[in-house]
Amino acid sequence: MHAHRPRTPQTERTRRWFMNRSLLLGGAAAVTTMTGVAGCSTDSSGTSDTASSGAPSGGPGGDTGGMGPGVTAVKYADFVGVTTDGKVVDDLYSIHSTDVSTDKVVQAAQKFLDGLTAKERKASVFEVDDDEWLAWSNVDGYEREGARMGDLTEAQQKLGYALLGAALSADGLKQTRGIMKLNGFLGEYNGGNRETLEEGAYFFTFMGTPSTTKPWGFQFEGHHVAINYFVLGDQVVMTPTFMGSEPTEKTYKGEKISLFKSETKAGLAMIRALTSAQRAEVIDSSKEKSGTDMIAGAGADNLELPYAGLPGSKMTDAQKQKLLDLVGVYVGYMDDGHAAVKMKEVEEHIDETYFYWLGETKDSSAFYYRVHSPVVLIEYDAQSPLFYGTDSAAGGGMPSGQPSGMPSGQPSGMPSGQPSGGPGGGGGMGMGGGTPTQEHIHTMIRTPNGNDYGVDLLKLHLETDH
């Protein structure tokens, strides 16, 4: 057993400080919107943290996926994964050799852990099947476990970035570092003095012990980044992975940073490769693009999401390749060898891969798209501004006004048990108002049917090896 302190109800309550503050700022309605649970009340022993300046940039009025797991977060033992109808498709995943070594990431993880103090390590290491896997959020105002990069020495930070470099591709590392830097920019833009909006406000946690034979993994998360990286032998699962930013393009400390151009261009290339008849199937004309439409964010681990849009079986070979190119942008943020393994898995199910779209299709449009198959779920969502480009943002306060719309067309099995079409929905809603823009983008990639966090592989491992 690892020597990590057990999670207690008190610990969980501290992670919900923003919920309690929401009651103070906006009343019960704000929490209802945030969690998707009507009648939610504040625990009398919870903390409110009213001394902090400003509300989280995810803000009350957020949804399950924006605010992170709330009072009804799924526990690891109850994890099912994303399904179309609550039933897991069997025999999609297996324990096998990929012939892609994980030695470098194992060694880098061990070096990072060895570089921590005993106190830092104790705070960062959990059991391989700990609920901590599921306890992530993309908002800034969320109390996290683990080793905070900004609190580490320069030598320790270098070891942390070396671990990310071993786990991610060059593009993945550049994207992650860019998000962190623009988080620092956002903090300065909003007046500073806010430790959650800093380049170093990102945390490492480890589940299990780094090994080339036994299951283990790590999580790297903070505002607009959540990378879950599971390893079993030479197999890797890097989902769920959330990446986002506000703004998406800016110069920070002399470096011009531009994010999500590939995701935007690949989505537009895909929609434009379709015939007018095909686009009629893909583009949902019954709904308008709202301020947030993401569904499968944090807390949506047991999401039921039916397929929608156009399946690959109705596409030409050239169109299927465009779809694979789109998926490859997201999968390509993991190290090159394991990305190729995942893409082969995706290609085997290309005929069952659906493409769905909300919004306009101009270069500058704020749109939402989804790619969904038995083995991959991808979301891209250009959202309303929260803290950048709003009238009140530069003063450090929450933007005025209400969101431009609640998430459209929610699935029937949302994680908080909310009704279909209700508030919430696992996306990323905040208190920002106004028109959605490409200056605030959220993206998500998951492995449906039970293998997020490598859960299905771990179950198979325990069944066969223990």
Coordinates of N, CA and C in Angstrom, one line a residue, residues 208-371:
G208 N -0.1 4.1 -8.5 CA 0.7 3.0 -8.6 C 2.2 3.4 -8.7
T209 N 3.1 2.5 -8.9 CA 4.5 2.7 -9.0 C 5.0 2.5 -10.4
P210 N 5.8 3.4 -10.9 CA 6.3 3.3 -12.3 C 6.9 1.9 -12.5
S211 N 6.5 1.2 -13.6 CA 7.0 -0.2 -13.8 C 6.8 -0.5 -15.3
T212 N 7.7 -1.4 -15.7 CA 7.6 -1.9 -17.1 C 6.7 -3.1 -17.2
T213 N 6.2 -3.6 -16.1 CA 5.4 -4.8 -16.1 C 4.1 -4.7 -15.3
K214 N 4.1 -3.9 -14.3 CA 2.9 -3.7 -13.5 C 2.1 -2.4 -13.8
P215 N 0.8 -2.4 -13.7 CA 0.0 -1.2 -14.1 C 0.3 0.0 -13.2
W216 N 0.4 1.1 -13.8 CA 0.6 2.4 -13.1 C 0.2 3.5 -14.0
G217 N 0.2 4.7 -13.5 CA -0.1 5.9 -14.4 C 0.1 7.2 -13.6
F218 N 0.0 8.2 -14.3 CA 0.1 9.6 -13.7 C -1.0 10.5 -14.3
Q219 N -1.2 11.5 -13.6 CA -2.2 12.6 -14.0 C -1.5 13.9 -13.9
F220 N -1.6 14.7 -14.9 CA -1.1 16.1 -14.9 C -2.3 17.0 -15.2
E221 N -2.6 17.9 -14.2 CA -3.8 18.7 -14.4 C -3.7 20.1 -13.8
G222 N -4.5 21.0 -14.3 CA -4.6 22.3 -13.8 C -5.6 23.0 -14.7
H223 N -5.6 24.3 -14.7 CA -6.6 25.1 -15.5 C -6.4 24.8 -16.9
H224 N -7.4 24.2 -17.6 CA -7.4 24.0 -19.0 C -6.5 22.8 -19.5
V225 N -6.0 22.0 -18.5 CA -5.2 20.8 -18.9 C -5.6 19.7 -17.9
A226 N -5.9 18.6 -18.4 CA -6.0 17.4 -17.6 C -5.6 16.2 -18.5
I227 N -4.4 15.6 -18.2 CA -3.8 14.5 -18.9 C -3.8 13.3 -18.0
N228 N -4.5 12.3 -18.4 CA -4.5 11.0 -17.7 C -3.8 10.0 -18.5
Y229 N -2.7 9.4 -17.9 CA -1.8 8.6 -18.6 C -1.6 7.3 -17.9
F230 N -2.2 6.2 -18.4 CA -2.1 4.9 -17.8 C -1.2 4.0 -18.6
V231 N -0.4 3.2 -17.9 CA 0.6 2.3 -18.5 C 0.5 0.9 -18.0
L232 N 0.5 -0.1 -18.9 CA 0.5 -1.5 -18.5 C 1.4 -2.2 -19.5
G233 N 2.6 -2.5 -19.0 CA 3.6 -3.1 -19.9 C 4.0 -2.1 -21.0
D234 N 3.8 -2.5 -22.3 CA 4.1 -1.5 -23.3 C 2.8 -0.9 -24.0
Q235 N 1.7 -1.0 -23.2 CA 0.4 -0.4 -23.6 C 0.2 0.9 -22.9
V236 N -0.4 1.9 -23.6 CA -0.6 3.2 -23.0 C -2.0 3.6 -23.3
V237 N -2.7 4.2 -22.4 CA -4.0 4.8 -22.6 C -3.9 6.3 -22.1
M238 N -4.0 7.2 -23.0 CA -3.9 8.6 -22.6 C -5.3 9.4 -22.7
T239 N -6.2 8.8 -22.0 CA -7.5 9.4 -21.9 C -8.1 9.2 -20.5
P240 N -9.0 10.1 -20.0 CA -9.5 11.3 -20.7 C -8.3 12.3 -20.7
T241 N -8.3 13.1 -21.8 CA -7.4 14.3 -21.9 C -8.2 15.5 -22.3
F242 N -8.2 16.5 -21.4 CA -8.8 17.7 -21.7 C -7.8 18.8 -22.0
M243 N -7.9 19.5 -23.1 CA -7.1 20.7 -23.3 C -7.9 21.9 -23.8
G244 N -7.6 23.0 -23.3 CA -8.3 24.2 -23.6 C -7.5 25.5 -23.4
S245 N -8.0 26.6 -23.7 CA -7.3 27.9 -23.4 C -8.2 29.0 -23.6
E246 N -8.0 30.1 -22.9 CA -8.6 31.4 -23.1 C -7.6 32.4 -22.6
P247 N -7.0 33.2 -23.5 CA -7.2 33.2 -25.0 C -6.4 32.1 -25.6
T248 N -6.6 31.9 -26.9 CA -5.9 30.9 -27.6 C -4.7 31.4 -28.4
E249 N -4.5 32.7 -28.5 CA -3.4 33.2 -29.2 C -2.9 34.5 -28.6
K250 N -1.7 34.6 -28.1 CA -1.2 35.8 -27.5 C 0.3 35.7 -27.4
T251 N 1.0 36.8 -27.1 CA 2.4 36.8 -26.9 C 2.6 36.9 -25.4
Y252 N 3.4 36.0 -24.8 CA 3.6 35.9 -23.4 C 5.1 35.8 -23.2
K253 N 5.7 36.8 -22.4 CA 7.1 36.9 -22.2 C 7.9 36.8 -23.4
G254 N 7.4 37.5 -24.5 CA 8.2 37.5 -25.7 C 7.9 36.4 -26.7
E255 N 7.2 35.4 -26.2 CA 6.9 34.2 -27.1 C 5.5 34.3 -27.6
K256 N 5.4 34.2 -28.9 CA 4.0 34.2 -29.5 C 3.5 32.7 -29.5
I257 N 2.4 32.6 -28.8 CA 1.7 31.3 -28.6 C 0.4 31.2 -29.3
S258 N 0.2 30.2 -30.2 CA -1.0 30.0 -30.9 C -1.5 28.6 -30.8
L259 N -2.7 28.4 -30.2 CA -3.2 27.1 -29.8 C -4.4 26.7 -30.6
F260 N -4.6 25.5 -30.8 CA -5.8 24.9 -31.4 C -6.1 25.2 -32.9
K261 N -5.1 25.7 -33.5 CA -5.2 25.9 -35.0 C -5.4 24.6 -35.7
S262 N -4.6 23.6 -35.3 CA -4.7 22.3 -36.0 C -6.1 21.7 -35.8
E263 N -6.6 21.8 -34.6 CA -7.9 21.2 -34.3 C -9.0 22.0 -35.1
T264 N -8.9 23.3 -35.2 CA -9.8 24.1 -35.9 C -9.8 23.8 -37.4
K265 N -8.6 23.8 -38.0 CA -8.4 23.6 -39.4 C -8.8 22.2 -39.8
A266 N -8.5 21.2 -39.0 CA -8.8 19.8 -39.4 C -10.4 19.6 -39.3
G267 N -11.0 20.2 -38.4 CA -12.5 20.1 -38.3 C -13.1 20.8 -39.5
L268 N -12.6 21.9 -39.9 CA -13.2 22.6 -41.1 C -12.9 21.8 -42.4
A269 N -11.7 21.2 -42.4 CA -11.3 20.4 -43.6 C -12.3 19.2 -43.7
M270 N -12.7 18.7 -42.6 CA -13.6 17.5 -42.6 C -15.0 17.9 -43.1
I271 N -15.5 19.0 -42.5 CA -16.9 19.4 -42.9 C -16.9 19.8 -44.3
R272 N -15.9 20.4 -44.8 CA -15.9 20.9 -46.2 C -15.6 19.8 -47.2
A273 N -15.2 18.7 -46.7 CA -14.9 17.5 -47.6 C -16.2 16.8 -48.0
L274 N -17.3 17.1 -47.3 CA -18.6 16.4 -47.4 C -19.4 17.1 -48.5
T275 N -20.3 16.3 -49.1 CA -21.3 16.8 -50.0 C -22.3 17.6 -49.3
S276 N -23.1 18.4 -50.0 CA -24.2 19.1 -49.3 C -25.2 18.2 -48.7
A277 N -25.5 17.0 -49.3 CA -26.4 16.1 -48.7 C -25.8 15.5 -47.4
Q278 N -24.5 15.2 -47.4 CA -23.8 14.7 -46.2 C -23.8 15.7 -45.1
R279 N -23.5 17.0 -45.5 CA -23.5 18.0 -44.5 C -24.8 18.2 -43.8
A280 N -25.9 17.9 -44.5 CA -27.2 18.0 -44.0 C -27.4 17.0 -42.8
E281 N -26.7 15.8 -43.0 CA -26.8 14.8 -41.9 C -25.9 15.2 -40.8
V282 N -24.8 15.8 -41.0 CA -23.8 16.1 -40.0 C -24.1 17.3 -39.2
I283 N -24.6 18.4 -39.8 CA -24.8 19.7 -39.2 C -26.2 19.6 -38.5
D284 N -26.3 19.8 -37.2 CA -27.6 19.7 -36.5 C -28.3 21.1 -36.7
S285 N -29.3 21.1 -37.6 CA -30.0 22.3 -37.8 C -31.1 22.6 -36.8
S286 N -31.3 21.7 -35.9 CA -32.4 21.8 -34.9 C -31.9 22.6 -33.7
K287 N -30.6 22.9 -33.6 CA -30.1 23.6 -32.5 C -29.1 24.7 -33.0
E288 N -29.0 25.7 -32.2 CA -28.0 26.8 -32.4 C -26.7 26.5 -31.5
K289 N -25.6 26.9 -32.0 CA -24.4 26.9 -31.2 C -24.6 27.8 -30.0
S290 N -24.4 27.2 -28.8 CA -24.6 28.0 -27.6 C -23.2 28.4 -27.0
G291 N -23.2 29.0 -25.8 CA -22.0 29.4 -25.2 C -21.1 28.3 -24.8
T292 N -21.7 27.1 -24.6 CA -20.9 25.9 -24.4 C -21.7 24.7 -24.8
D293 N -21.1 23.8 -25.5 CA -21.9 22.6 -25.9 C -21.1 21.3 -25.6
M294 N -20.0 21.4 -25.0 CA -19.2 20.2 -24.6 C -20.0 19.3 -23.7
I295 N -20.0 18.0 -23.9 CA -20.8 17.1 -23.1 C -19.9 16.2 -22.2
A296 N -18.8 15.8 -22.7 CA -18.0 14.7 -22.1 C -16.9 15.1 -21.2
G297 N -17.0 16.3 -20.6 CA -15.9 16.8 -19.8 C -15.8 16.1 -18.4
A298 N -15.1 16.8 -17.5 CA -14.9 16.2 -16.2 C -16.2 15.8 -15.5
G299 N -16.2 14.7 -14.8 CA -17.4 14.2 -14.1 C -18.4 13.5 -15.0
A300 N -18.1 13.4 -16.3 CA -19.0 12.7 -17.3 C -18.4 11.3 -17.6
D301 N -17.9 10.7 -16.6 CA -17.2 9.4 -16.8 C -18.2 8.2 -17.1
N302 N -19.4 8.3 -16.7 CA -20.4 7.3 -17.1 C -21.4 7.8 -18.0
L303 N -21.0 8.7 -18.8 CA -21.9 9.4 -19.8 C -22.6 8.4 -20.8
E304 N -23.9 8.6 -21.0 CA -24.5 7.8 -22.1 C -24.8 8.8 -23.2
L305 N -24.2 8.5 -24.3 CA -24.2 9.5 -25.5 C -24.5 8.7 -26.8
P306 N -25.7 8.8 -27.3 CA -26.0 8.1 -28.5 C -25.2 8.7 -29.7
Y307 N -24.9 7.9 -30.7 CA -24.2 8.4 -31.9 C -25.1 9.4 -32.6
A308 N -24.5 10.4 -33.2 CA -25.2 11.4 -34.0 C -24.4 11.8 -35.1
G309 N -25.0 12.3 -36.2 CA -24.3 12.7 -37.4 C -24.2 11.7 -38.5
L310 N -23.1 11.7 -39.2 CA -22.8 10.9 -40.3 C -21.8 9.8 -40.0
P311 N -22.1 8.5 -40.2 CA -21.1 7.5 -40.0 C -20.1 7.3 -41.1
G312 N -18.9 6.8 -40.8 CA -17.9 6.6 -41.8 C -18.3 5.7 -42.9
S313 N -19.3 4.8 -42.6 CA -19.8 3.8 -43.6 C -20.5 4.6 -44.8
K314 N -20.8 5.8 -44.6 CA -21.5 6.6 -45.6 C -20.5 7.6 -46.3
M315 N -19.2 7.4 -46.0 CA -18.2 8.3 -46.5 C -17.4 7.6 -47.6
T316 N -16.8 8.4 -48.5 CA -15.8 7.9 -49.4 C -14.5 7.6 -48.7
D317 N -13.6 6.9 -49.4 CA -12.3 6.6 -48.8 C -11.6 7.9 -48.5
A318 N -11.7 8.9 -49.4 CA -11.0 10.2 -49.2 C -11.6 10.9 -48.0
Q319 N -12.9 10.8 -47.8 CA -13.5 11.5 -46.6 C -13.1 10.7 -45.3
K320 N -13.1 9.4 -45.4 CA -12.6 8.7 -44.2 C -11.2 9.1 -43.8
Q321 N -10.4 9.3 -44.8 CA -9.0 9.7 -44.5 C -9.0 11.1 -43.8
K322 N -9.9 12.0 -44.3 CA -10.0 13.3 -43.6 C -10.4 13.1 -42.2
L323 N -11.3 12.2 -41.9 CA -11.8 11.9 -40.6 C -10.6 11.4 -39.7
L324 N -9.8 10.5 -40.3 CA -8.7 9.9 -39.6 C -7.7 11.0 -39.3
D325 N -7.5 11.9 -40.3 CA -6.6 13.0 -40.1 C -7.0 13.9 -38.9
L326 N -8.3 14.1 -38.8 CA -8.9 14.9 -37.7 C -8.6 14.2 -36.3
V327 N -8.9 12.9 -36.3 CA -8.6 12.2 -35.0 C -7.1 12.2 -34.7
G328 N -6.3 12.1 -35.7 CA -4.9 12.1 -35.6 C -4.3 13.3 -34.9
V329 N -5.0 14.4 -35.0 CA -4.5 15.7 -34.4 C -4.6 15.5 -32.9
Y330 N -5.7 14.9 -32.4 CA -5.8 14.7 -30.9 C -5.0 13.5 -30.4
V331 N -5.0 12.4 -31.1 CA -4.3 11.2 -30.7 C -2.8 11.6 -30.8
G332 N -2.4 12.4 -31.7 CA -1.0 12.8 -31.9 C -0.3 13.5 -30.8
Y333 N -1.0 13.9 -29.8 CA -0.4 14.6 -28.7 C 0.3 13.6 -27.7
M334 N 0.0 12.3 -27.9 CA 0.7 11.3 -27.1 C 2.0 10.9 -27.9
D335 N 2.9 10.2 -27.2 CA 4.2 9.9 -27.9 C 3.9 9.2 -29.2
D336 N 4.8 9.4 -30.2 CA 4.5 9.0 -31.6 C 4.2 7.5 -31.7
G337 N 5.0 6.7 -31.0 CA 4.8 5.2 -31.1 C 3.4 4.8 -30.7
H338 N 3.0 5.2 -29.5 CA 1.7 4.8 -29.0 C 0.5 5.5 -29.7
A339 N 0.8 6.7 -30.3 CA -0.2 7.3 -31.1 C -0.5 6.5 -32.3
A340 N 0.5 5.9 -32.9 CA 0.3 5.0 -34.1 C -0.5 3.8 -33.7
V341 N -0.2 3.3 -32.5 CA -1.0 2.1 -32.1 C -2.5 2.5 -31.9
K342 N -2.8 3.6 -31.3 CA -4.1 4.1 -31.1 C -4.8 4.3 -32.5
M343 N -4.1 4.9 -33.4 CA -4.7 5.3 -34.7 C -5.1 4.0 -35.4
K344 N -4.3 2.9 -35.3 CA -4.7 1.7 -35.9 C -6.0 1.1 -35.3
E345 N -6.2 1.3 -34.0 CA -7.4 0.9 -33.4 C -8.6 1.7 -33.9
V346 N -8.4 3.0 -34.0 CA -9.4 3.9 -34.5 C -9.8 3.5 -35.9
E347 N -8.8 3.2 -36.8 CA -9.1 2.9 -38.2 C -9.9 1.6 -38.3
E348 N -9.7 0.7 -37.4 CA -10.4 -0.6 -37.5 C -11.9 -0.3 -37.3
H349 N -12.3 0.8 -36.7 CA -13.7 1.1 -36.5 C -14.1 2.3 -37.3
I350 N -13.5 2.6 -38.4 CA -13.8 3.8 -39.1 C -15.2 3.9 -39.6
D351 N -15.7 2.7 -40.0 CA -17.1 2.7 -40.6 C -18.1 3.0 -39.5
E352 N -17.8 2.8 -38.2 CA -18.6 3.1 -37.1 C -18.3 4.4 -36.4
T353 N -17.5 5.2 -37.1 CA -17.1 6.5 -36.5 C -18.0 7.6 -37.1
Y354 N -18.7 8.3 -36.2 CA -19.7 9.3 -36.5 C -19.1 10.7 -36.4
F355 N -19.5 11.6 -37.3 CA -19.1 13.0 -37.3 C -20.3 13.9 -37.1
Y356 N -20.3 14.8 -36.2 CA -21.4 15.7 -35.8 C -20.9 17.1 -35.7
W357 N -21.8 18.1 -36.0 CA -21.4 19.5 -36.0 C -22.6 20.4 -35.6
L358 N -22.2 21.4 -34.8 CA -23.1 22.5 -34.5 C -22.5 23.8 -34.9
G359 N -23.2 24.7 -35.5 CA -22.8 26.1 -35.8 C -22.4 26.3 -37.3
E360 N -21.8 27.4 -37.5 CA -21.4 27.8 -38.9 C -20.1 27.1 -39.2
T361 N -19.7 27.3 -40.5 CA -18.5 26.6 -41.0 C -17.5 27.5 -41.6
K362 N -17.5 28.8 -41.3 CA -16.5 29.8 -41.8 C -15.2 29.6 -41.0
D363 N -14.1 30.1 -41.6 CA -12.8 30.0 -40.9 C -12.9 30.6 -39.5
S364 N -13.6 31.7 -39.3 CA -13.6 32.4 -38.0 C -14.8 32.0 -37.2
S365 N -15.6 31.1 -37.6 CA -16.8 30.7 -36.9 C -16.5 30.0 -35.5
A366 N -17.4 30.2 -34.6 CA -17.3 29.5 -33.3 C -18.2 28.3 -33.5
F367 N -17.7 27.1 -33.5 CA -18.5 25.9 -33.8 C -18.1 24.8 -32.8
Y368 N -18.9 23.8 -32.8 CA -18.7 22.6 -32.0 C -18.7 21.4 -33.0
Y369 N -17.8 20.5 -32.8 CA -17.9 19.2 -33.5 C -17.5 18.0 -32.6
R370 N -18.0 16.9 -33.0 CA -17.8 15.6 -32.2 C -17.5 14.5 -33.2
V371 N -16.5 13.7 -32.8 CA -16.1 12.4 -33.5 C -16.4 11.3 -32.5

